[in-house]
């Protein structure tokens, strides 16, 4: 009996010892799995991977501050299941690995030298990195383009699809398919940065853009364009949505003003993409990229411009998780190359400004050169006057092509009773376009502006598109 009882006791002890060892081993394994991030604890069921996470673009409590994805490894580890390594960067690796290629350029071999010269300055990428992070979270971003006829898509066919602006935006659509990409093309042919700085608030900044590409280096031929371009870059960079800005330097076959724009863009530390450098450096021939008019790129040229932009985007996205965000502060006004007196420029159309007096002129819809088509029109050599408070007196009107019948629509511009300029409504020019006059003063003051027909005026149609002011 005693022998049997002792055997039973030993069996019970061994059984209990095995149970204890199994419990200890289970606890050790559980602790190791937690440490490796294979398991996670949270509200509800202990190992669930459901709910909003930073990888899914959470914007609720716990999401990264200021619209940035958290780079805390411990936070990222809670987003992983299985045996994958935790996501610790600003953008998911899968997005980077599957990003769209740079825009294809037909019949042109892209060389390393072309990319070195074309991506003239990578600049400060902080704001562009923020745009990419926002798109990677599946949020809404707005990309805007401001410039002349090349930006509008001239000589691309079909224009809306094959212009460089749409081609480069397509890279964003393909790389970030979960994001909503808004596309704003604010190009207007035969216009320069003088008009650009006056209309940028209405045509671009009103859309609260995340990224703005600015192009005026083909048309900026006037002496004041250095200051209007400087003012334009600063105006966009200082806007409340803090958009990323890229200076795009283009060129015609035999002329351009990239050399005037580049130092200004360098001063603001913005990225500079230079198609102009490829042409001036003979890295591509005009025949391979340009139209016979010597000014506008054909489809290959538009594709090459888009290639330079998208290759730059790829460089930034490829290294985004390895780069420290440098942050960006707009340089102080004292550091600008000009006085930036056009910084607060705007256009006054007939829906915003009422004439003091008008005889023969009426406030009405005018030709659609500007996006806002509210202007003033006369068909009988009328007169009109305004009062404005400004440091700049500018006026934009529609100039028609030369009329062989000899009609004349010319007006004298008077400022405070003094004749200041003559506006020619019909000229021997290349076609219907916006023409302007500008008078820049030292101080803001109230002025009376009058338009009176010249003695040669034959009473034909004349359209004032807008008054331009800067305060």
GROMACS .gro file of C-alpha atoms in nm:
model
  471
    1UNK     CA    1   0.000   0.000   0.000
    2UNK     CA    2   0.268   0.251   0.099
    3UNK     CA    3   0.469   0.166  -0.213
    4UNK     CA    4   0.168   0.231  -0.439
    5UNK     CA    5   0.088   0.557  -0.256
    6UNK     CA    6   0.443   0.686  -0.302
    7UNK     CA    7   0.429   0.612  -0.674
    8UNK     CA    8   0.103   0.804  -0.707
    9UNK     CA    9   0.251   1.102  -0.524
   10UNK     CA   10   0.558   1.112  -0.749
   11UNK     CA   11   0.337   1.098  -1.059
   12UNK     CA   12   0.132   1.394  -0.934
   13UNK     CA   13   0.450   1.595  -0.864
   14UNK     CA   14   0.587   1.524  -1.213
   15UNK     CA   15   0.254   1.624  -1.371
   16UNK     CA   16   0.242   1.953  -1.178
   17UNK     CA   17   0.606   2.025  -1.269
   18UNK     CA   18   0.528   1.973  -1.638
   19UNK     CA   19   0.229   2.208  -1.615
   20UNK     CA   20   0.443   2.478  -1.450
   21UNK     CA   21   0.716   2.441  -1.711
   22UNK     CA   22   0.463   2.469  -1.993
   23UNK     CA   23   0.316   2.785  -1.839
   24UNK     CA   24   0.660   2.941  -1.802
   25UNK     CA   25   0.754   2.851  -2.160
   26UNK     CA   26   0.426   2.998  -2.290
   27UNK     CA   27   0.488   3.323  -2.102
   28UNK     CA   28   0.841   3.349  -2.242
   29UNK     CA   29   0.721   3.290  -2.601
   30UNK     CA   30   0.442   3.548  -2.559
   31UNK     CA   31   0.688   3.806  -2.428
   32UNK     CA   32   0.927   3.744  -2.719
   33UNK     CA   33   0.646   3.784  -2.974
   34UNK     CA   34   0.537   4.112  -2.817
   35UNK     CA   35   0.892   4.241  -2.826
   36UNK     CA   36   0.926   4.150  -3.194
   37UNK     CA   37   0.602   4.330  -3.278
   38UNK     CA   38   0.434   4.014  -3.409
   39UNK     CA   39   0.158   4.053  -3.152
   40UNK     CA   40   0.008   4.379  -3.024
   41UNK     CA   41  -0.219   4.474  -2.738
   42UNK     CA   42  -0.505   4.716  -2.774
   43UNK     CA   43  -0.871   4.779  -2.704
   44UNK     CA   44  -1.103   4.502  -2.804
   45UNK     CA   45  -0.953   4.170  -2.918
   46UNK     CA   46  -0.586   4.146  -2.823
   47UNK     CA   47  -0.419   4.078  -3.160
   48UNK     CA   48  -0.652   4.263  -3.397
   49UNK     CA   49  -0.498   4.464  -3.682
   50UNK     CA   50  -0.822   4.647  -3.765
   51UNK     CA   51  -0.909   5.011  -3.710
   52UNK     CA   52  -0.753   5.335  -3.843
   53UNK     CA   53  -0.375   5.329  -3.864
   54UNK     CA   54  -0.115   5.576  -3.990
   55UNK     CA   55  -0.061   5.353  -4.295
   56UNK     CA   56  -0.426   5.402  -4.383
   57UNK     CA   57  -0.405   5.780  -4.351
   58UNK     CA   58  -0.562   5.827  -4.007
   59UNK     CA   59  -0.638   6.190  -3.931
   60UNK     CA   60  -0.784   6.129  -3.585
   61UNK     CA   61  -0.612   6.124  -3.244
   62UNK     CA   62  -0.276   5.957  -3.266
   63UNK     CA   63  -0.209   6.062  -3.626
   64UNK     CA   64   0.115   6.248  -3.685
   65UNK     CA   65   0.103   6.622  -3.618
   66UNK     CA   66   0.092   6.885  -3.897
   67UNK     CA   67  -0.013   6.633  -4.159
   68UNK     CA   68   0.311   6.430  -4.137
   69UNK     CA   69   0.333   6.051  -4.094
   70UNK     CA   70   0.490   5.947  -3.765
   71UNK     CA   71   0.851   5.831  -3.787
   72UNK     CA   72   0.851   5.676  -3.436
   73UNK     CA   73   0.956   5.308  -3.479
   74UNK     CA   74   0.747   5.197  -3.182
   75UNK     CA   75   0.438   5.358  -3.334
   76UNK     CA   76   0.509   5.205  -3.671
   77UNK     CA   77   0.557   4.859  -3.520
   78UNK     CA   78   0.197   4.854  -3.402
   79UNK     CA   79   0.085   4.875  -3.764
   80UNK     CA   80   0.247   4.547  -3.869
   81UNK     CA   81   0.124   4.191  -3.867
   82UNK     CA   82   0.298   3.867  -3.948
   83UNK     CA   83   0.676   3.873  -3.966
   84UNK     CA   84   0.725   4.192  -4.176
   85UNK     CA   85   0.960   4.461  -4.056
   86UNK     CA   86   0.774   4.765  -3.916
   87UNK     CA   87   0.717   5.073  -4.136
   88UNK     CA   88   0.921   5.359  -3.992
   89UNK     CA   89   0.942   5.616  -4.278
   90UNK     CA   90   0.729   5.903  -4.398
   91UNK     CA   91   0.604   5.709  -4.701
   92UNK     CA   92   0.527   5.337  -4.724
   93UNK     CA   93   0.794   5.133  -4.897
   94UNK     CA   94   0.537   4.983  -5.133
   95UNK     CA   95   0.456   5.330  -5.271
   96UNK     CA   96   0.823   5.410  -5.325
   97UNK     CA   97   0.897   5.072  -5.483
   98UNK     CA   98   0.600   5.103  -5.720
   99UNK     CA   99   0.626   5.472  -5.809
  100UNK     CA  100   0.556   5.568  -6.170
  101UNK     CA  101   0.850   5.601  -6.409
  102UNK     CA  102   0.958   5.941  -6.536
  103UNK     CA  103   0.757   6.061  -6.836
  104UNK     CA  104   0.858   5.878  -7.152
  105UNK     CA  105   1.017   6.094  -7.421
  106UNK     CA  106   0.972   5.956  -7.773
  107UNK     CA  107   1.278   5.937  -7.998
  108UNK     CA  108   1.511   6.108  -7.750
  109UNK     CA  109   1.771   5.925  -7.544
  110UNK     CA  110   1.795   6.072  -7.196
  111UNK     CA  111   2.155   6.091  -7.073
  112UNK     CA  112   2.300   6.151  -6.728
  113UNK     CA  113   2.438   6.483  -6.849
  114UNK     CA  114   2.090   6.594  -6.958
  115UNK     CA  115   1.953   6.517  -6.613
  116UNK     CA  116   2.248   6.687  -6.441
  117UNK     CA  117   2.196   7.005  -6.643
  118UNK     CA  118   1.816   6.988  -6.651
  119UNK     CA  119   1.773   6.947  -6.276
  120UNK     CA  120   1.965   7.268  -6.224
  121UNK     CA  121   1.906   7.295  -5.850
  122UNK     CA  122   1.735   7.044  -5.622
  123UNK     CA  123   1.676   7.325  -5.377
  124UNK     CA  124   1.511   7.286  -5.041
  125UNK     CA  125   1.275   6.984  -5.072
  126UNK     CA  126   1.093   7.029  -4.740
  127UNK     CA  127   0.760   7.148  -4.880
  128UNK     CA  128   0.766   6.900  -5.166
  129UNK     CA  129   0.831   6.618  -4.919
  130UNK     CA  130   0.524   6.731  -4.725
  131UNK     CA  131   0.314   6.715  -5.043
  132UNK     CA  132   0.434   6.361  -5.112
  133UNK     CA  133   0.358   6.252  -4.756
  134UNK     CA  134   0.010   6.399  -4.786
  135UNK     CA  135  -0.053   6.219  -5.114
  136UNK     CA  136   0.085   5.894  -4.968
  137UNK     CA  137  -0.178   5.912  -4.694
  138UNK     CA  138  -0.447   5.920  -4.962
  139UNK     CA  139  -0.541   6.281  -4.899
  140UNK     CA  140  -0.640   6.551  -5.149
  141UNK     CA  141  -0.364   6.761  -5.306
  142UNK     CA  142  -0.374   7.041  -5.564
  143UNK     CA  143  -0.102   7.095  -5.825
  144UNK     CA  144  -0.112   7.426  -6.015
  145UNK     CA  145   0.081   7.555  -6.316
  146UNK     CA  146   0.123   7.925  -6.392
  147UNK     CA  147   0.284   8.056  -6.709
  148UNK     CA  148   0.242   8.147  -7.074
  149UNK     CA  149   0.144   7.960  -7.389
  150UNK     CA  150   0.376   7.663  -7.331
  151UNK     CA  151   0.214   7.600  -6.994
  152UNK     CA  152  -0.127   7.635  -7.159
  153UNK     CA  153  -0.015   7.357  -7.395
  154UNK     CA  154   0.055   7.537  -7.719
  155UNK     CA  155   0.176   7.301  -7.998
  156UNK     CA  156   0.102   6.989  -7.791
  157UNK     CA  157  -0.145   6.756  -7.962
  158UNK     CA  158  -0.395   6.690  -7.821
  159UNK     CA  159  -0.323   7.000  -7.618
  160UNK     CA  160  -0.491   6.920  -7.289
  161UNK     CA  161  -0.355   6.565  -7.271
  162UNK     CA  162  -0.002   6.606  -7.410
  163UNK     CA  163   0.102   6.939  -7.255
  164UNK     CA  164   0.387   6.910  -7.005
  165UNK     CA  165   0.160   7.018  -6.721
  166UNK     CA  166  -0.081   6.728  -6.762
  167UNK     CA  167   0.197   6.478  -6.840
  168UNK     CA  168   0.384   6.561  -6.519
  169UNK     CA  169   0.063   6.557  -6.314
  170UNK     CA  170  -0.004   6.207  -6.447
  171UNK     CA  171   0.302   6.090  -6.253
  172UNK     CA  172   0.130   6.195  -5.930
  173UNK     CA  173  -0.193   6.020  -6.031
  174UNK     CA  174  -0.010   5.694  -6.101
  175UNK     CA  175   0.223   5.706  -5.801
  176UNK     CA  176  -0.048   5.796  -5.548
  177UNK     CA  177  -0.365   5.626  -5.678
  178UNK     CA  178  -0.541   5.656  -5.341
  179UNK     CA  179  -0.502   6.036  -5.334
  180UNK     CA  180  -0.732   6.287  -5.502
  181UNK     CA  181  -0.513   6.493  -5.735
  182UNK     CA  182  -0.657   6.832  -5.836
  183UNK     CA  183  -0.502   6.980  -6.150
  184UNK     CA  184  -0.504   7.355  -6.219
  185UNK     CA  185  -0.358   7.481  -6.547
  186UNK     CA  186  -0.344   7.862  -6.532
  187UNK     CA  187  -0.137   7.918  -6.845
  188UNK     CA  188  -0.234   8.210  -7.073
  189UNK     CA  189  -0.055   8.260  -7.403
  190UNK     CA  190   0.155   8.568  -7.480
  191UNK     CA  191   0.168   8.680  -7.117
  192UNK     CA  192   0.456   8.741  -6.879
  193UNK     CA  193   0.515   8.747  -6.504
  194UNK     CA  194   0.370   9.101  -6.485
  195UNK     CA  195   0.030   8.957  -6.561
  196UNK     CA  196   0.115   8.646  -6.359
  197UNK     CA  197   0.176   8.833  -6.035
  198UNK     CA  198  -0.144   9.035  -6.084
  199UNK     CA  199  -0.365   8.731  -6.140
  200UNK     CA  200  -0.197   8.464  -5.925
  201UNK     CA  201  -0.430   8.518  -5.629
  202UNK     CA  202  -0.747   8.464  -5.833
  203UNK     CA  203  -0.624   8.200  -6.075
  204UNK     CA  204  -0.392   7.991  -5.855
  205UNK     CA  205  -0.388   8.073  -5.484
  206UNK     CA  206  -0.767   8.067  -5.458
  207UNK     CA  207  -0.738   7.689  -5.510
  208UNK     CA  208  -0.514   7.654  -5.199
  209UNK     CA  209  -0.244   7.471  -5.395
  210UNK     CA  210   0.006   7.228  -5.244
  211UNK     CA  211   0.250   7.256  -5.535
  212UNK     CA  212   0.293   7.541  -5.786
  213UNK     CA  213   0.512   7.523  -6.097
  214UNK     CA  214   0.594   7.871  -6.232
  215UNK     CA  215   0.708   7.928  -6.593
  216UNK     CA  216   0.771   8.268  -6.755
  217UNK     CA  217   1.128   8.256  -6.888
  218UNK     CA  218   1.024   8.269  -7.255
  219UNK     CA  219   0.806   8.582  -7.228
  220UNK     CA  220   0.976   8.794  -6.959
  221UNK     CA  221   1.138   9.041  -7.198
  222UNK     CA  222   1.050   9.369  -7.023
  223UNK     CA  223   1.278   9.566  -6.793
  224UNK     CA  224   1.040   9.536  -6.499
  225UNK     CA  225   1.002   9.157  -6.531
  226UNK     CA  226   1.285   9.083  -6.291
  227UNK     CA  227   1.084   9.255  -6.016
  228UNK     CA  228   0.752   9.104  -6.121
  229UNK     CA  229   0.906   8.753  -6.123
  230UNK     CA  230   1.069   8.810  -5.785
  231UNK     CA  231   0.739   8.939  -5.644
  232UNK     CA  232   0.553   8.640  -5.791
  233UNK     CA  233   0.777   8.377  -5.631
  234UNK     CA  234   0.756   8.551  -5.294
  235UNK     CA  235   0.378   8.595  -5.321
  236UNK     CA  236   0.325   8.222  -5.375
  237UNK     CA  237   0.578   8.110  -5.113
  238UNK     CA  238   0.421   8.336  -4.850
  239UNK     CA  239   0.066   8.214  -4.915
  240UNK     CA  240  -0.116   8.056  -4.621
  241UNK     CA  241  -0.126   7.704  -4.770
  242UNK     CA  242   0.258   7.708  -4.779
  243UNK     CA  243   0.283   7.550  -5.124
  244UNK     CA  244   0.597   7.395  -5.263
  245UNK     CA  245   0.724   7.600  -5.557
  246UNK     CA  246   0.927   7.484  -5.857
  247UNK     CA  247   1.088   7.736  -6.091
  248UNK     CA  248   1.061   7.601  -6.445
  249UNK     CA  249   1.305   7.761  -6.690
  250UNK     CA  250   1.203   7.717  -7.054
  251UNK     CA  251   1.341   7.861  -7.375
  252UNK     CA  252   1.254   7.931  -7.737
  253UNK     CA  253   1.493   7.824  -8.012
  254UNK     CA  254   1.702   8.142  -8.009
  255UNK     CA  255   1.598   8.342  -7.705
  256UNK     CA  256   1.484   8.320  -7.347
  257UNK     CA  257   1.530   8.480  -7.007
  258UNK     CA  258   1.630   8.188  -6.787
  259UNK     CA  259   1.953   8.368  -6.697
  260UNK     CA  260   1.749   8.649  -6.538
  261UNK     CA  261   1.520   8.411  -6.349
  262UNK     CA  262   1.772   8.158  -6.216
  263UNK     CA  263   1.948   8.388  -5.962
  264UNK     CA  264   1.610   8.491  -5.818
  265UNK     CA  265   1.498   8.130  -5.782
  266UNK     CA  266   1.833   8.034  -5.624
  267UNK     CA  267   1.784   8.310  -5.366
  268UNK     CA  268   1.455   8.147  -5.257
  269UNK     CA  269   1.618   7.801  -5.251
  270UNK     CA  270   1.338   7.657  -5.461
  271UNK     CA  271   1.399   7.364  -5.698
  272UNK     CA  272   1.494   7.479  -6.050
  273UNK     CA  273   1.416   7.262  -6.352
  274UNK     CA  274   1.584   7.392  -6.669
  275UNK     CA  275   1.475   7.272  -7.013
  276UNK     CA  276   1.650   7.590  -7.125
  277UNK     CA  277   1.988   7.449  -7.018
  278UNK     CA  278   1.944   7.149  -7.249
  279UNK     CA  279   1.884   7.376  -7.548
  280UNK     CA  280   2.156   7.631  -7.472
  281UNK     CA  281   2.402   7.350  -7.396
  282UNK     CA  282   2.325   7.178  -7.728
  283UNK     CA  283   2.224   6.860  -7.544
  284UNK     CA  284   1.910   6.848  -7.756
  285UNK     CA  285   1.840   7.013  -8.089
  286UNK     CA  286   1.543   7.240  -8.148
  287UNK     CA  287   1.447   7.025  -8.445
  288UNK     CA  288   1.401   6.723  -8.215
  289UNK     CA  289   1.177   6.901  -7.962
  290UNK     CA  290   1.037   7.224  -8.109
  291UNK     CA  291   0.779   7.364  -8.346
  292UNK     CA  292   0.873   7.536  -8.670
  293UNK     CA  293   0.764   7.869  -8.515
  294UNK     CA  294   1.086   7.864  -8.312
  295UNK     CA  295   0.902   7.926  -7.985
  296UNK     CA  296   0.683   7.635  -7.877
  297UNK     CA  297   0.780   7.274  -7.807
  298UNK     CA  298   0.603   6.995  -7.994
  299UNK     CA  299   0.497   6.673  -7.821
  300UNK     CA  300   0.857   6.552  -7.768
  301UNK     CA  301   0.948   6.887  -7.612
  302UNK     CA  302   0.651   6.880  -7.377
  303UNK     CA  303   0.740   6.522  -7.285
  304UNK     CA  304   1.102   6.621  -7.218
  305UNK     CA  305   0.994   6.904  -6.986
  306UNK     CA  306   0.767   6.660  -6.801
  307UNK     CA  307   1.050   6.405  -6.786
  308UNK     CA  308   1.277   6.651  -6.607
  309UNK     CA  309   1.003   6.734  -6.356
  310UNK     CA  310   0.908   6.373  -6.289
  311UNK     CA  311   1.271   6.257  -6.266
  312UNK     CA  312   1.316   6.519  -5.994
  313UNK     CA  313   1.004   6.394  -5.817
  314UNK     CA  314   1.139   6.039  -5.831
  315UNK     CA  315   1.467   6.145  -5.674
  316UNK     CA  316   1.294   6.308  -5.381
  317UNK     CA  317   1.048   6.021  -5.325
  318UNK     CA  318   1.325   5.759  -5.353
  319UNK     CA  319   1.520   5.914  -5.065
  320UNK     CA  320   1.233   6.064  -4.864
  321UNK     CA  321   1.257   5.809  -4.581
  322UNK     CA  322   1.633   5.859  -4.550
  323UNK     CA  323   1.630   6.241  -4.551
  324UNK     CA  324   1.592   6.466  -4.252
  325UNK     CA  325   1.329   6.731  -4.314
  326UNK     CA  326   1.533   7.053  -4.345
  327UNK     CA  327   1.230   7.276  -4.290
  328UNK     CA  328   1.172   7.586  -4.499
  329UNK     CA  329   1.145   7.955  -4.413
  330UNK     CA  330   1.081   8.216  -4.679
  331UNK     CA  331   1.386   8.447  -4.690
  332UNK     CA  332   1.329   8.793  -4.548
  333UNK     CA  333   1.224   9.064  -4.792
  334UNK     CA  334   1.556   9.237  -4.731
  335UNK     CA  335   1.728   8.939  -4.895
  336UNK     CA  336   1.532   8.970  -5.222
  337UNK     CA  337   1.710   9.084  -5.536
  338UNK     CA  338   1.444   9.352  -5.598
  339UNK     CA  339   1.210   9.567  -5.393
  340UNK     CA  340   0.917   9.331  -5.471
  341UNK     CA  341   0.683   9.627  -5.517
  342UNK     CA  342   0.436   9.405  -5.705
  343UNK     CA  343   0.393   9.175  -5.406
  344UNK     CA  344   0.032   9.277  -5.344
  345UNK     CA  345  -0.065   9.325  -5.707
  346UNK     CA  346  -0.416   9.249  -5.833
  347UNK     CA  347  -0.644   9.295  -6.131
  348UNK     CA  348  -0.957   9.508  -6.105
  349UNK     CA  349  -1.231   9.393  -6.344
  350UNK     CA  350  -1.575   9.544  -6.391
  351UNK     CA  351  -1.727   9.312  -6.128
  352UNK     CA  352  -1.488   9.465  -5.872
  353UNK     CA  353  -1.449   9.827  -5.981
  354UNK     CA  354  -1.712  10.078  -6.089
  355UNK     CA  355  -1.615  10.357  -6.324
  356UNK     CA  356  -1.652  10.714  -6.199
  357UNK     CA  357  -1.794  10.816  -6.536
  358UNK     CA  358  -1.835  10.648  -6.873
  359UNK     CA  359  -1.958  10.775  -7.207
  360UNK     CA  360  -1.976  10.513  -7.484
  361UNK     CA  361  -1.811  10.250  -7.260
  362UNK     CA  362  -2.015   9.984  -7.081
  363UNK     CA  363  -1.927   9.725  -6.819
  364UNK     CA  364  -1.978   9.392  -6.994
  365UNK     CA  365  -1.828   9.056  -7.083
  366UNK     CA  366  -1.519   9.091  -7.300
  367UNK     CA  367  -1.302   8.849  -7.498
  368UNK     CA  368  -1.187   8.552  -7.293
  369UNK     CA  369  -0.814   8.623  -7.269
  370UNK     CA  370  -0.831   8.643  -6.890
  371UNK     CA  371  -1.016   8.381  -6.687
  372UNK     CA  372  -1.230   8.664  -6.546
  373UNK     CA  373  -1.404   8.810  -6.852
  374UNK     CA  374  -1.570   9.110  -6.685
  375UNK     CA  375  -1.434   9.426  -6.848
  376UNK     CA  376  -1.536   9.745  -7.030
  377UNK     CA  377  -1.615   9.784  -7.399
  378UNK     CA  378  -1.687  10.064  -7.646
  379UNK     CA  379  -1.774  10.069  -8.015
  380UNK     CA  380  -1.795  10.446  -8.051
  381UNK     CA  381  -1.467  10.604  -7.933
  382UNK     CA  382  -1.597  10.642  -7.578
  383UNK     CA  383  -1.439  10.788  -7.266
  384UNK     CA  384  -1.413  10.639  -6.917
  385UNK     CA  385  -1.254  10.733  -6.583
  386UNK     CA  386  -1.170  10.563  -6.252
  387UNK     CA  387  -1.031  10.649  -5.910
  388UNK     CA  388  -0.789  10.402  -5.751
  389UNK     CA  389  -0.552  10.398  -5.456
  390UNK     CA  390  -0.229  10.232  -5.562
  391UNK     CA  391   0.147  10.258  -5.621
  392UNK     CA  392   0.110  10.112  -5.969
  393UNK     CA  393  -0.117  10.224  -6.250
  394UNK     CA  394  -0.164   9.950  -6.504
  395UNK     CA  395  -0.419   9.873  -6.771
  396UNK     CA  396  -0.469   9.561  -6.986
  397UNK     CA  397  -0.660   9.571  -7.313
  398UNK     CA  398  -0.730   9.354  -7.614
  399UNK     CA  399  -0.504   9.427  -7.909
  400UNK     CA  400  -0.643   9.312  -8.246
  401UNK     CA  401  -0.447   9.218  -8.556
  402UNK     CA  402  -0.368   9.481  -8.818
  403UNK     CA  403  -0.671   9.592  -9.019
  404UNK     CA  404  -0.592   9.666  -9.387
  405UNK     CA  405  -0.893   9.899  -9.401
  406UNK     CA  406  -0.699  10.145  -9.189
  407UNK     CA  407  -0.931  10.151  -8.886
  408UNK     CA  408  -0.784  10.284  -8.566
  409UNK     CA  409  -0.877  10.221  -8.204
  410UNK     CA  410  -0.621  10.417  -8.001
  411UNK     CA  411  -0.667  10.589  -7.665
  412UNK     CA  412  -0.461  10.823  -7.454
  413UNK     CA  413  -0.418  10.729  -7.090
  414UNK     CA  414  -0.429  11.022  -6.847
  415UNK     CA  415  -0.314  11.000  -6.484
  416UNK     CA  416  -0.419  11.289  -6.262
  417UNK     CA  417  -0.481  11.501  -6.570
  418UNK     CA  418  -0.143  11.432  -6.734
  419UNK     CA  419  -0.114  11.228  -7.053
  420UNK     CA  420   0.092  10.920  -6.958
  421UNK     CA  421   0.066  10.669  -7.245
  422UNK     CA  422  -0.118  10.573  -7.562
  423UNK     CA  423  -0.301  10.243  -7.598
  424UNK     CA  424  -0.314  10.096  -7.948
  425UNK     CA  425  -0.610   9.868  -8.008
  426UNK     CA  426  -0.527   9.763  -8.366
  427UNK     CA  427  -0.168   9.684  -8.461
  428UNK     CA  428   0.043   9.496  -8.713
  429UNK     CA  429   0.094   9.205  -8.475
  430UNK     CA  430   0.084   8.825  -8.480
  431UNK     CA  431  -0.275   8.796  -8.359
  432UNK     CA  432  -0.536   8.885  -8.101
  433UNK     CA  433  -0.374   8.906  -7.757
  434UNK     CA  434  -0.356   9.092  -7.428
  435UNK     CA  435  -0.146   9.408  -7.428
  436UNK     CA  436  -0.071   9.627  -7.125
  437UNK     CA  437   0.086   9.946  -6.994
  438UNK     CA  438   0.224   9.988  -6.645
  439UNK     CA  439   0.346  10.289  -6.449
  440UNK     CA  440   0.515  10.212  -6.117
  441UNK     CA  441   0.524  10.487  -5.855
  442UNK     CA  442   0.725  10.517  -5.535
  443UNK     CA  443   0.436  10.545  -5.290
  444UNK     CA  444   0.075  10.440  -5.253
  445UNK     CA  445  -0.160  10.729  -5.331
  446UNK     CA  446  -0.505  10.799  -5.478
  447UNK     CA  447  -0.509  10.871  -5.851
  448UNK     CA  448  -0.761  10.954  -6.121
  449UNK     CA  449  -0.727  10.749  -6.439
  450UNK     CA  450  -0.893  10.849  -6.768
  451UNK     CA  451  -0.911  10.703  -7.118
  452UNK     CA  452  -0.980  10.941  -7.406
  453UNK     CA  453  -0.979  10.859  -7.780
  454UNK     CA  454  -0.695  10.998  -7.986
  455UNK     CA  455  -0.762  11.224  -8.283
  456UNK     CA  456  -0.695  10.928  -8.516
  457UNK     CA  457  -0.953  10.703  -8.350
  458UNK     CA  458  -1.215  10.588  -8.604
  459UNK     CA  459  -1.463  10.462  -8.347
  460UNK     CA  460  -1.412  10.088  -8.381
  461UNK     CA  461  -1.445   9.831  -8.103
  462UNK     CA  462  -1.204   9.860  -7.809
  463UNK     CA  463  -1.202   9.639  -7.498
  464UNK     CA  464  -1.044   9.711  -7.160
  465UNK     CA  465  -0.981   9.376  -6.993
  466UNK     CA  466  -0.876   9.503  -6.649
  467UNK     CA  467  -0.705   9.773  -6.448
  468UNK     CA  468  -0.393   9.662  -6.258
  469UNK     CA  469  -0.284   9.795  -5.920
  470UNK     CA  470  -0.029   9.718  -5.651
  471UNK     CA  471  -0.041   9.847  -5.296
   0.00000   0.00000   0.00000
